[in-house]
PDB file of C-alpha atoms in Angstrom:
ATOM      1  CA  MET A 257       8.052  11.657 -37.212  1.00  0.00           C
ATOM      2  CA  PRO A 258       7.087  15.558 -35.423  1.00  0.00           C
ATOM      3  CA  GLY A 259       7.504  18.829 -37.070  1.00  0.00           C
ATOM      4  CA  THR A 260      10.173  19.671 -35.876  1.00  0.00           C
ATOM      5  CA  SER A 261      12.757  16.811 -34.421  1.00  0.00           C
ATOM      6  CA  LEU A 262      14.196  14.571 -35.716  1.00  0.00           C
ATOM      7  CA  PRO A 263      15.194  10.796 -33.516  1.00  0.00           C
ATOM      8  CA  ARG A 264      18.609  11.425 -32.283  1.00  0.00           C
ATOM      9  CA  SER A 265      19.121   8.041 -33.501  1.00  0.00           C
ATOM     10  CA  TRP A 266      19.994  10.220 -36.773  1.00  0.00           C
ATOM     11  CA  TYR A 267      23.073  11.671 -35.372  1.00  0.00           C
ATOM     12  CA  THR A 268      25.108   8.804 -34.940  1.00  0.00           C
ATOM     13  CA  ASP A 269      23.343   6.247 -36.334  1.00  0.00           C
ATOM     14  CA  GLU A 270      25.771   4.991 -39.983  1.00  0.00           C
ATOM     15  CA  GLU A 271      23.041   3.424 -41.363  1.00  0.00           C
ATOM     16  CA  VAL A 272      20.906   7.085 -41.609  1.00  0.00           C
ATOM     17  CA  LEU A 273      23.813   8.294 -42.736  1.00  0.00           C
ATOM     18  CA  SER A 274      25.124   6.170 -45.795  1.00  0.00           C
ATOM     19  CA  ARG A 275      20.695   7.078 -46.691  1.00  0.00           C
ATOM     20  CA  GLU A 276      21.847  10.810 -46.017  1.00  0.00           C
ATOM     21  CA  LEU A 277      24.282  10.848 -48.505  1.00  0.00           C
ATOM     22  CA  ALA A 278      22.113   8.864 -50.906  1.00  0.00           C
ATOM     23  CA  THR A 279      19.110  10.825 -51.431  1.00  0.00           C
ATOM     24  CA  ALA A 280      20.046  14.373 -49.899  1.00  0.00           C
ATOM     25  CA  PHE A 281      23.550  15.094 -50.890  1.00  0.00           C
ATOM     26  CA  ARG A 282      23.469  13.160 -54.644  1.00  0.00           C
ATOM     27  CA  HIS A 283      20.169  14.769 -55.689  1.00  0.00           C
ATOM     28  CA  ALA A 284      20.715  18.220 -54.772  1.00  0.00           C
ATOM     29  CA  TRP A 285      22.931  21.375 -56.088  1.00  0.00           C
ATOM     30  CA  GLN A 286      25.613  22.603 -53.647  1.00  0.00           C
ATOM     31  CA  TYR A 287      28.367  25.224 -52.755  1.00  0.00           C
ATOM     32  CA  VAL A 288      32.450  23.053 -54.875  1.00  0.00           C
ATOM     33  CA  GLY A 289      34.056  26.125 -55.415  1.00  0.00           C
ATOM     34  CA  HIS A 290      35.008  29.154 -57.701  1.00  0.00           C
ATOM     35  CA  THR A 291      35.685  29.589 -61.056  1.00  0.00           C
ATOM     36  CA  SER A 292      39.127  31.864 -59.574  1.00  0.00           C
ATOM     37  CA  ASP A 293      40.903  28.121 -59.319  1.00  0.00           C
ATOM     38  CA  LEU A 294      40.697  27.984 -62.700  1.00  0.00           C
ATOM     39  CA  PRO A 295      42.361  31.162 -64.012  1.00  0.00           C
ATOM     40  CA  ARG A 296      42.243  29.809 -67.513  1.00  0.00           C
ATOM     41  CA  ARG A 297      41.473  27.044 -70.010  1.00  0.00           C
ATOM     42  CA  GLY A 298      43.663  23.003 -68.750  1.00  0.00           C
ATOM     43  CA  SER A 299      43.281  24.113 -65.019  1.00  0.00           C
ATOM     44  CA  SER A 300      41.217  22.201 -62.292  1.00  0.00           C
ATOM     45  CA  PHE A 301      40.217  22.046 -58.199  1.00  0.00           C
ATOM     46  CA  PRO A 302      39.411  18.807 -56.432  1.00  0.00           C
ATOM     47  CA  ALA A 303      35.877  18.801 -55.248  1.00  0.00           C
ATOM     48  CA  ALA A 304      33.664  16.879 -53.247  1.00  0.00           C
ATOM     49  CA  ILE A 305      29.484  16.744 -53.097  1.00  0.00           C
ATOM     50  CA  GLY A 306      29.153  14.249 -49.941  1.00  0.00           C
ATOM     51  CA  SER A 307      31.017  11.276 -49.990  1.00  0.00           C
ATOM     52  CA  VAL A 308      31.409  11.829 -54.321  1.00  0.00           C
ATOM     53  CA  PRO A 309      34.818  12.962 -55.158  1.00  0.00           C
ATOM     54  CA  LEU A 310      34.857  15.844 -57.886  1.00  0.00           C
ATOM     55  CA  ALA A 311      37.229  17.393 -59.988  1.00  0.00           C
ATOM     56  CA  ILE A 312      36.120  20.655 -61.938  1.00  0.00           C
ATOM     57  CA  THR A 313      38.638  21.345 -64.769  1.00  0.00           C
ATOM     58  CA  ARG A 314      38.109  24.138 -67.391  1.00  0.00           C
ATOM     59  CA  ASP A 315      39.252  22.331 -70.175  1.00  0.00           C
ATOM     60  CA  ARG A 316      40.559  22.982 -73.675  1.00  0.00           C
ATOM     61  CA  ALA A 317      37.356  24.455 -75.145  1.00  0.00           C
ATOM     62  CA  ASP A 318      36.451  26.289 -72.132  1.00  0.00           C
ATOM     63  CA  ARG A 319      34.154  24.872 -71.165  1.00  0.00           C
ATOM     64  CA  LEU A 320      33.382  23.684 -67.383  1.00  0.00           C
ATOM     65  CA  ARG A 321      32.917  20.477 -66.297  1.00  0.00           C
ATOM     66  CA  ALA A 322      32.227  18.711 -63.032  1.00  0.00           C
ATOM     67  CA  LEU A 323      33.621  14.835 -63.168  1.00  0.00           C
ATOM     68  CA  VAL A 324      33.116  12.215 -61.083  1.00  0.00           C
ATOM     69  CA  ALA A 325      37.020  12.282 -59.613  1.00  0.00           C
ATOM     70  CA  VAL A 326      36.787   8.108 -59.359  1.00  0.00           C
ATOM     71  CA  CYS A 327      39.503   6.009 -61.579  1.00  0.00           C
ATOM     72  CA  ARG A 328      38.032   3.827 -64.189  1.00  0.00           C
ATOM     73  CA  HIS A 329      40.458   0.425 -63.207  1.00  0.00           C
ATOM     74  CA  ARG A 330      40.844  -0.079 -59.491  1.00  0.00           C
ATOM     75  CA  GLY A 331      38.228   2.652 -58.762  1.00  0.00           C
ATOM     76  CA  ALA A 332      40.898   4.529 -56.869  1.00  0.00           C
ATOM     77  CA  VAL A 333      40.210   8.204 -56.251  1.00  0.00           C
ATOM     78  CA  ILE A 334      42.274  10.519 -58.727  1.00  0.00           C
ATOM     79  CA  ARG A 335      44.186  12.777 -55.750  1.00  0.00           C
ATOM     80  CA  GLN A 336      44.978  15.890 -57.557  1.00  0.00           C
ATOM     81  CA  PRO A 337      45.422  20.207 -56.625  1.00  0.00           C
ATOM     82  CA  ALA A 338      44.143  23.123 -57.419  1.00  0.00           C
ATOM     83  CA  GLY A 339      46.130  24.738 -60.508  1.00  0.00           C
ATOM     84  CA  PRO A 340      46.931  24.539 -64.320  1.00  0.00           C
ATOM     85  CA  ALA A 341      47.046  20.302 -65.459  1.00  0.00           C
ATOM     86  CA  THR A 342      46.134  19.901 -69.234  1.00  0.00           C
ATOM     87  CA  SER A 343      45.456  16.387 -67.464  1.00  0.00           C
ATOM     88  CA  LEU A 344      43.842  13.892 -64.462  1.00  0.00           C
ATOM     89  CA  ARG A 345      45.809  11.041 -63.755  1.00  0.00           C
ATOM     90  CA  CYS A 346      45.925   8.442 -61.174  1.00  0.00           C
ATOM     91  CA  ALA A 347      48.122   8.242 -59.069  1.00  0.00           C
ATOM     92  CA  TYR A 348      47.273   4.187 -57.754  1.00  0.00           C
ATOM     93  CA  HIS A 349      48.621   2.695 -62.386  1.00  0.00           C
ATOM     94  CA  GLY A 350      48.672   5.892 -63.492  1.00  0.00           C
ATOM     95  CA  TRP A 351      45.627   5.661 -66.275  1.00  0.00           C
ATOM     96  CA  VAL A 352      45.166   9.158 -67.901  1.00  0.00           C
ATOM     97  CA  TYR A 353      42.284  10.803 -67.861  1.00  0.00           C
ATOM     98  CA  GLY A 354      41.741  14.510 -70.135  1.00  0.00           C
ATOM     99  CA  LEU A 355      40.296  17.793 -68.832  1.00  0.00           C
ATOM    100  CA  ASP A 356      36.998  16.276 -69.812  1.00  0.00           C
ATOM    101  CA  GLY A 357      36.722  13.011 -68.800  1.00  0.00           C
ATOM    102  CA  ALA A 358      37.446  10.953 -72.005  1.00  0.00           C
ATOM    103  CA  LEU A 359      39.773   8.039 -71.110  1.00  0.00           C
ATOM    104  CA  ARG A 360      44.235   8.929 -72.970  1.00  0.00           C
ATOM    105  CA  SER A 361      46.422   6.427 -71.674  1.00  0.00           C
ATOM    106  CA  ALA A 362      45.967   3.338 -69.332  1.00  0.00           C
ATOM    107  CA  PRO A 363      49.009   2.095 -68.641  1.00  0.00           C
ATOM    108  CA  ARG A 364      49.807  -2.271 -69.251  1.00  0.00           C
ATOM    109  CA  SER A 365      46.111  -1.888 -71.915  1.00  0.00           C
ATOM    110  CA  ALA A 366      48.496  -3.527 -74.382  1.00  0.00           C
ATOM    111  CA  VAL A 367      49.177  -6.683 -72.968  1.00  0.00           C
ATOM    112  CA  GLU A 368      45.654  -6.083 -71.590  1.00  0.00           C
ATOM    113  CA  PRO A 369      42.316  -7.363 -73.352  1.00  0.00           C
ATOM    114  CA  PRO A 370      41.130  -4.905 -75.716  1.00  0.00           C
ATOM    115  CA  LEU A 371      40.471  -2.533 -73.704  1.00  0.00           C
ATOM    116  CA  ASP A 372      36.784   0.374 -75.390  1.00  0.00           C
ATOM    117  CA  GLU A 373      38.036   3.720 -74.653  1.00  0.00           C
ATOM    118  CA  GLY A 374      35.387   5.799 -74.807  1.00  0.00           C
ATOM    119  CA  ALA A 375      33.819   3.839 -72.138  1.00  0.00           C
ATOM    120  CA  ARG A 376      36.010   4.620 -69.437  1.00  0.00           C
ATOM    121  CA  ALA A 377      35.685   7.919 -69.465  1.00  0.00           C
ATOM    122  CA  LEU A 378      35.309   9.648 -65.978  1.00  0.00           C
ATOM    123  CA  PRO A 379      31.041  10.066 -65.442  1.00  0.00           C
ATOM    124  CA  GLU A 380      30.185  13.913 -66.094  1.00  0.00           C
ATOM    125  CA  VAL A 381      27.738  15.603 -63.301  1.00  0.00           C
ATOM    126  CA  PRO A 382      25.563  19.094 -64.019  1.00  0.00           C
ATOM    127  CA  VAL A 383      27.922  21.858 -63.463  1.00  0.00           C
ATOM    128  CA  ALA A 384      27.018  25.868 -63.438  1.00  0.00           C
ATOM    129  CA  ARG A 385      28.182  28.826 -62.121  1.00  0.00           C
ATOM    130  CA  VAL A 386      26.133  31.994 -60.041  1.00  0.00           C
ATOM    131  CA  GLY A 387      28.920  34.483 -61.053  1.00  0.00           C
ATOM    132  CA  PRO A 388      32.340  33.098 -59.702  1.00  0.00           C
ATOM    133  CA  LEU A 389      30.327  31.154 -57.439  1.00  0.00           C
ATOM    134  CA  VAL A 390      30.801  27.403 -59.081  1.00  0.00           C
ATOM    135  CA  PHE A 391      28.005  24.818 -58.079  1.00  0.00           C
ATOM    136  CA  ALA A 392      27.244  20.703 -58.988  1.00  0.00           C
ATOM    137  CA  CYS A 393      25.167  17.423 -58.998  1.00  0.00           C
ATOM    138  CA  ALA A 394      26.741  13.928 -57.842  1.00  0.00           C
ATOM    139  CA  ASP A 395      22.621  12.849 -60.062  1.00  0.00           C
ATOM    140  CA  PRO A 396      23.061  12.885 -63.663  1.00  0.00           C
ATOM    141  CA  GLY A 397      19.198  13.573 -64.337  1.00  0.00           C
ATOM    142  CA  ALA A 398      19.353  16.446 -61.767  1.00  0.00           C
ATOM    143  CA  PRO A 399      16.917  19.556 -62.812  1.00  0.00           C
ATOM    144  CA  PRO A 400      18.384  22.314 -65.022  1.00  0.00           C
ATOM    145  CA  PRO A 401      20.809  24.453 -63.462  1.00  0.00           C
ATOM    146  CA  ALA A 402      17.447  27.386 -63.987  1.00  0.00           C
ATOM    147  CA  GLU A 403      15.362  25.260 -61.699  1.00  0.00           C
ATOM    148  CA  ALA A 404      17.788  24.747 -59.210  1.00  0.00           C
ATOM    149  CA  LEU A 405      19.861  27.330 -58.546  1.00  0.00           C
ATOM    150  CA  GLY A 406      17.346  30.316 -60.384  1.00  0.00           C
ATOM    151  CA  ALA A 407      16.827  32.142 -57.273  1.00  0.00           C
ATOM    152  CA  LEU A 408      20.029  31.883 -55.456  1.00  0.00           C
ATOM    153  CA  ALA A 409      21.520  35.294 -57.461  1.00  0.00           C
ATOM    154  CA  ASP A 410      17.980  37.655 -56.674  1.00  0.00           C
ATOM    155  CA  ARG A 411      18.591  35.509 -52.538  1.00  0.00           C
ATOM    156  CA  LEU A 412      21.734  37.212 -52.539  1.00  0.00           C
ATOM    157  CA  ALA A 413      20.874  40.691 -53.642  1.00  0.00           C
ATOM    158  CA  GLU A 414      17.633  40.102 -50.975  1.00  0.00           C
ATOM    159  CA  MET A 415      20.708  40.013 -48.544  1.00  0.00           C
ATOM    160  CA  GLY A 416      22.698  42.393 -50.177  1.00  0.00           C
ATOM    161  CA  VAL A 417      25.070  41.311 -52.306  1.00  0.00           C
ATOM    162  CA  ASP A 418      25.872  41.512 -55.852  1.00  0.00           C
ATOM    163  CA  VAL A 419      27.675  38.482 -57.037  1.00  0.00           C
ATOM    164  CA  ASP A 420      29.360  39.638 -60.180  1.00  0.00           C
ATOM    165  CA  ALA A 421      31.454  42.187 -58.237  1.00  0.00           C
ATOM    166  CA  LEU A 422      32.395  39.335 -55.368  1.00  0.00           C
ATOM    167  CA  ARG A 423      35.905  38.299 -55.515  1.00  0.00           C
ATOM    168  CA  PHE A 424      37.547  34.998 -53.711  1.00  0.00           C
ATOM    169  CA  HIS A 425      40.431  36.655 -50.974  1.00  0.00           C
ATOM    170  CA  SER A 426      40.482  33.230 -48.312  1.00  0.00           C
ATOM    171  CA  ARG A 427      39.618  29.583 -47.895  1.00  0.00           C
ATOM    172  CA  ALA A 428      38.977  28.247 -44.276  1.00  0.00           C
ATOM    173  CA  ARG A 429      38.978  24.574 -43.366  1.00  0.00           C
ATOM    174  CA  THR A 430      37.562  23.628 -40.030  1.00  0.00           C
ATOM    175  CA  ARG A 431      36.814  19.484 -38.462  1.00  0.00           C
ATOM    176  CA  LEU A 432      34.675  18.790 -36.199  1.00  0.00           C
ATOM    177  CA  ALA A 433      34.067  16.521 -33.884  1.00  0.00           C
ATOM    178  CA  ALA A 434      30.150  16.374 -34.919  1.00  0.00           C
ATOM    179  CA  ASN A 435      27.341  14.985 -37.228  1.00  0.00           C
ATOM    180  CA  TRP A 436      26.320  17.205 -40.019  1.00  0.00           C
ATOM    181  CA  LYS A 437      22.976  18.187 -38.750  1.00  0.00           C
ATOM    182  CA  ILE A 438      24.284  19.019 -35.785  1.00  0.00           C
ATOM    183  CA  VAL A 439      26.194  21.812 -37.516  1.00  0.00           C
ATOM    184  CA  ALA A 440      23.714  22.868 -39.991  1.00  0.00           C
ATOM    185  CA  GLU A 441      21.006  23.508 -37.415  1.00  0.00           C
ATOM    186  CA  ASP A 442      23.647  25.424 -35.979  1.00  0.00           C
ATOM    187  CA  PHE A 443      24.330  27.978 -38.191  1.00  0.00           C
ATOM    188  CA  LEU A 444      20.421  28.324 -39.117  1.00  0.00           C
ATOM    189  CA  ASP A 445      20.327  29.872 -35.634  1.00  0.00           C
ATOM    190  CA  CYS A 446      22.160  32.503 -36.539  1.00  0.00           C
ATOM    191  CA  PRO A 447      23.068  35.674 -34.738  1.00  0.00           C
ATOM    192  CA  PRO A 448      21.633  39.687 -35.391  1.00  0.00           C
ATOM    193  CA  GLY A 449      22.893  41.428 -37.525  1.00  0.00           C
ATOM    194  CA  PHE A 450      24.591  38.381 -39.752  1.00  0.00           C
ATOM    195  CA  ARG A 451      22.591  37.708 -43.041  1.00  0.00           C
ATOM    196  CA  CYS A 452      21.996  33.530 -43.302  1.00  0.00           C
ATOM    197  CA  HIS A 453      21.139  30.819 -46.218  1.00  0.00           C
ATOM    198  CA  LEU A 454      20.755  27.136 -46.105  1.00  0.00           C
ATOM    199  CA  LEU A 455      20.749  25.689 -49.616  1.00  0.00           C
ATOM    200  CA  HIS A 456      19.642  22.557 -49.050  1.00  0.00           C
ATOM    201  CA  PRO A 457      21.186  20.783 -47.207  1.00  0.00           C
ATOM    202  CA  ALA A 458      24.548  21.684 -46.940  1.00  0.00           C
ATOM    203  CA  THR A 459      25.356  24.387 -48.620  1.00  0.00           C
ATOM    204  CA  VAL A 460      26.264  27.921 -45.903  1.00  0.00           C
ATOM    205  CA  ILE A 461      25.822  31.282 -47.129  1.00  0.00           C
ATOM    206  CA  GLU A 462      26.202  34.260 -44.261  1.00  0.00           C
ATOM    207  CA  ALA A 463      26.503  38.663 -45.826  1.00  0.00           C
ATOM    208  CA  PRO A 464      27.883  39.626 -42.134  1.00  0.00           C
ATOM    209  CA  ALA A 465      26.917  43.647 -42.108  1.00  0.00           C
ATOM    210  CA  GLY A 466      30.393  45.811 -42.697  1.00  0.00           C
ATOM    211  CA  PRO A 467      31.766  46.375 -46.452  1.00  0.00           C
ATOM    212  CA  PRO A 468      30.201  44.331 -49.160  1.00  0.00           C
ATOM    213  CA  ASN A 469      31.604  40.491 -48.424  1.00  0.00           C
ATOM    214  CA  LEU A 470      29.718  36.709 -48.062  1.00  0.00           C
ATOM    215  CA  SER A 471      30.813  33.611 -47.014  1.00  0.00           C
ATOM    216  CA  ILE A 472      30.004  30.450 -48.181  1.00  0.00           C
ATOM    217  CA  GLY A 473      31.127  26.958 -48.486  1.00  0.00           C
ATOM    218  CA  ALA A 474      30.229  23.619 -47.465  1.00  0.00           C
ATOM    219  CA  LEU A 475      29.687  20.654 -44.481  1.00  0.00           C
ATOM    220  CA  LEU A 476      30.693  18.076 -45.246  1.00  0.00           C
ATOM    221  CA  PRO A 477      30.325  14.433 -43.850  1.00  0.00           C
ATOM    222  CA  ALA A 478      33.233  12.639 -42.397  1.00  0.00           C
ATOM    223  CA  GLY A 479      31.191   9.830 -40.453  1.00  0.00           C
ATOM    224  CA  THR A 480      28.532  10.355 -37.626  1.00  0.00           C
ATOM    225  CA  ALA A 481      30.119  12.370 -35.589  1.00  0.00           C
ATOM    226  CA  ALA A 482      32.904  14.260 -37.436  1.00  0.00           C
ATOM    227  CA  THR A 483      32.515  16.630 -40.362  1.00  0.00           C
ATOM    228  CA  GLU A 484      34.700  19.266 -42.588  1.00  0.00           C
ATOM    229  CA  ARG A 485      33.527  22.946 -43.122  1.00  0.00           C
ATOM    230  CA  VAL A 486      35.310  24.564 -46.021  1.00  0.00           C
ATOM    231  CA  ILE A 487      33.887  28.225 -45.930  1.00  0.00           C
ATOM    232  CA  ASP A 488      35.225  31.036 -48.672  1.00  0.00           C
ATOM    233  CA  ARG A 489      35.503  34.495 -48.254  1.00  0.00           C
ATOM    234  CA  PHE A 490      35.100  36.854 -50.817  1.00  0.00           C
ATOM    235  CA  PHE A 491      34.647  40.334 -50.651  1.00  0.00           C
ATOM    236  CA  ALA A 492      33.525  43.223 -53.797  1.00  0.00           C
ATOM    237  CA  PRO A 493      35.955  45.658 -55.240  1.00  0.00           C
ATOM    238  CA  GLY A 494      36.834  48.399 -51.989  1.00  0.00           C
ATOM    239  CA  ALA A 495      36.360  46.712 -49.447  1.00  0.00           C
ATOM    240  CA  GLY A 496      39.116  47.865 -46.957  1.00  0.00           C
ATOM    241  CA  THR A 497      42.168  45.978 -45.418  1.00  0.00           C
ATOM    242  CA  THR A 498      40.822  47.144 -41.642  1.00  0.00           C
ATOM    243  CA  GLN A 499      37.305  45.960 -42.420  1.00  0.00           C
ATOM    244  CA  ILE A 500      38.698  42.806 -43.770  1.00  0.00           C
ATOM    245  CA  ALA A 501      40.685  41.994 -40.607  1.00  0.00           C
ATOM    246  CA  ALA A 502      37.517  42.792 -38.587  1.00  0.00           C
ATOM    247  CA  LEU A 503      35.370  40.522 -40.705  1.00  0.00           C
ATOM    248  CA  LEU A 504      37.709  37.800 -40.222  1.00  0.00           C
ATOM    249  CA  ALA A 505      38.858  38.277 -36.700  1.00  0.00           C
ATOM    250  CA  THR A 506      34.917  37.655 -36.164  1.00  0.00           C
ATOM    251  CA  ASP A 507      34.897  34.446 -38.075  1.00  0.00           C
ATOM    252  CA  ALA A 508      37.552  33.359 -35.998  1.00  0.00           C
ATOM    253  CA  ARG A 509      35.929  33.608 -32.965  1.00  0.00           C
ATOM    254  CA  ARG A 510      32.928  32.868 -34.541  1.00  0.00           C
ATOM    255  CA  ALA A 511      34.607  29.222 -35.462  1.00  0.00           C
ATOM    256  CA  GLU A 512      35.837  28.597 -31.806  1.00  0.00           C
ATOM    257  CA  ASP A 513      32.419  29.416 -30.757  1.00  0.00           C
ATOM    258  CA  THR A 514      30.581  27.202 -33.310  1.00  0.00           C
ATOM    259  CA  ARG A 515      33.209  24.048 -32.169  1.00  0.00           C
ATOM    260  CA  GLU A 516      32.634  24.294 -28.085  1.00  0.00           C
ATOM    261  CA  ARG A 517      28.905  24.885 -29.303  1.00  0.00           C
ATOM    262  CA  VAL A 518      28.082  21.720 -31.739  1.00  0.00           C
ATOM    263  CA  GLU A 519      30.325  19.251 -30.190  1.00  0.00           C
ATOM    264  CA  SER A 520      28.825  19.225 -26.683  1.00  0.00           C
ATOM    265  CA  VAL A 521      25.721  18.963 -28.586  1.00  0.00           C
ATOM    266  CA  GLN A 522      27.031  15.814 -30.224  1.00  0.00           C
ATOM    267  CA  LEU A 523      28.857  14.465 -26.863  1.00  0.00           C
ATOM    268  CA  GLY A 524      24.811  15.092 -25.637  1.00  0.00           C
ATOM    269  CA  VAL A 525      23.213  13.522 -28.194  1.00  0.00           C
ATOM    270  CA  SER A 526      25.400  10.266 -27.869  1.00  0.00           C
ATOM    271  CA  ALA A 527      24.926   9.781 -24.357  1.00  0.00           C
ATOM    272  CA  VAL A 528      21.632  10.272 -24.098  1.00  0.00           C
ATOM    273  CA  PRO A 529      20.192   8.551 -27.649  1.00  0.00           C
ATOM    274  CA  ASP A 530      16.241   8.711 -26.141  1.00  0.00           C
ATOM    275  CA  PRO A 531      15.998  11.855 -24.277  1.00  0.00           C
ATOM    276  CA  GLY A 532      11.869  12.234 -23.964  1.00  0.00           C
ATOM    277  CA  PRO A 533       9.959  14.522 -25.901  1.00  0.00           C
ATOM    278  CA  PRO A 534      11.604  16.569 -28.411  1.00  0.00           C
ATOM    279  CA  LEU A 535      13.229  19.637 -27.554  1.00  0.00           C
ATOM    280  CA  MET A 536      12.140  22.876 -29.147  1.00  0.00           C
ATOM    281  CA  ALA A 537      13.542  24.587 -32.872  1.00  0.00           C
ATOM    282  CA  GLU A 538      13.866  27.982 -34.374  1.00  0.00           C
ATOM    283  CA  ARG A 539      11.413  27.907 -37.643  1.00  0.00           C
ATOM    284  CA  PRO A 540      14.559  27.310 -39.897  1.00  0.00           C
ATOM    285  CA  ILE A 541      15.547  24.841 -37.990  1.00  0.00           C
ATOM    286  CA  GLY A 542      12.053  23.071 -38.546  1.00  0.00           C
ATOM    287  CA  GLU A 543      12.038  23.971 -41.841  1.00  0.00           C
ATOM    288  CA  PHE A 544      15.100  21.727 -42.058  1.00  0.00           C
ATOM    289  CA  ARG A 545      14.698  18.784 -40.644  1.00  0.00           C
ATOM    290  CA  ARG A 546      11.188  18.118 -42.711  1.00  0.00           C
ATOM    291  CA  TRP A 547      12.458  18.317 -45.859  1.00  0.00           C
ATOM    292  CA  LEU A 548      15.233  16.343 -45.164  1.00  0.00           C
ATOM    293  CA  ALA A 549      12.871  13.821 -43.920  1.00  0.00           C
ATOM    294  CA  ALA A 550      11.559  13.564 -46.249  1.00  0.00           C
ATOM    295  CA  GLN A 551      14.113  13.368 -48.782  1.00  0.00           C
ATOM    296  CA  ILE A 552      15.475   9.575 -46.830  1.00  0.00           C
ATOM    297  CA  GLU A 553      11.599   8.825 -46.231  1.00  0.00           C
ATOM    298  CA  GLU A 554       9.782   9.128 -49.646  1.00  0.00           C
ATOM    299  CA  ALA A 555      13.998   7.270 -51.331  1.00  0.00           C
TER     300      ALA A 555
END
């Protein structure tokens, strides 16, 4: 494979996307949310890594957990909004789990064969914090957070961010008609004045010039030609209202510019699957492509 290119089919092929989800996404630590959504014991919020739905909880023992939010009965996704919680309830047949993942009740189980409740707990996956930022990995055998995330605080400091001083401000959610890799590559084409970092494969981190601030979020594949982009914006205390408003306005303009670019590229790679010689890739984009190719080819 050329060092800085990927086959155009990788941006349109369902089988390639399935392999990406099973390898690059499942085995990597990714950003899933922030501690402001877990203000006290007995709270939770929904999240996802690739196609794996998660419930991030702060249980009654004050332990941070990441649970695979798929009911152990029929496999329905457990959808529960962020906020105070004493349990997680599947809407399909009403199975109820504690915030530690243990099965608490299973309606109709009294008339069914004996149920081993211990074997029906929600699976737990690794989770960790960096300041107010919460990261998880869908692979129970993931490298420890100190290894995977240990350099992140230092990288943020290089970007001028004191991660422990950050306070959550707002969230922006956008659906883009483009493959997630096209969105990631567009992000890596970082404009002057912006400090950008991609935590492979799909956590985007940016620290624009101005008052101490950070935007961080996840790119969630929603098909070969669709991506959900969820971006959380943080500011340090002391950021002025006018400064914040100006940065958010810039965010909104850049988001529309991003949409135009990435959706245009998706149309192009879908229409002309074999354009001839590979296009030029800037160094960060080439590094991303080589990393992704290695993950898939080694699987």
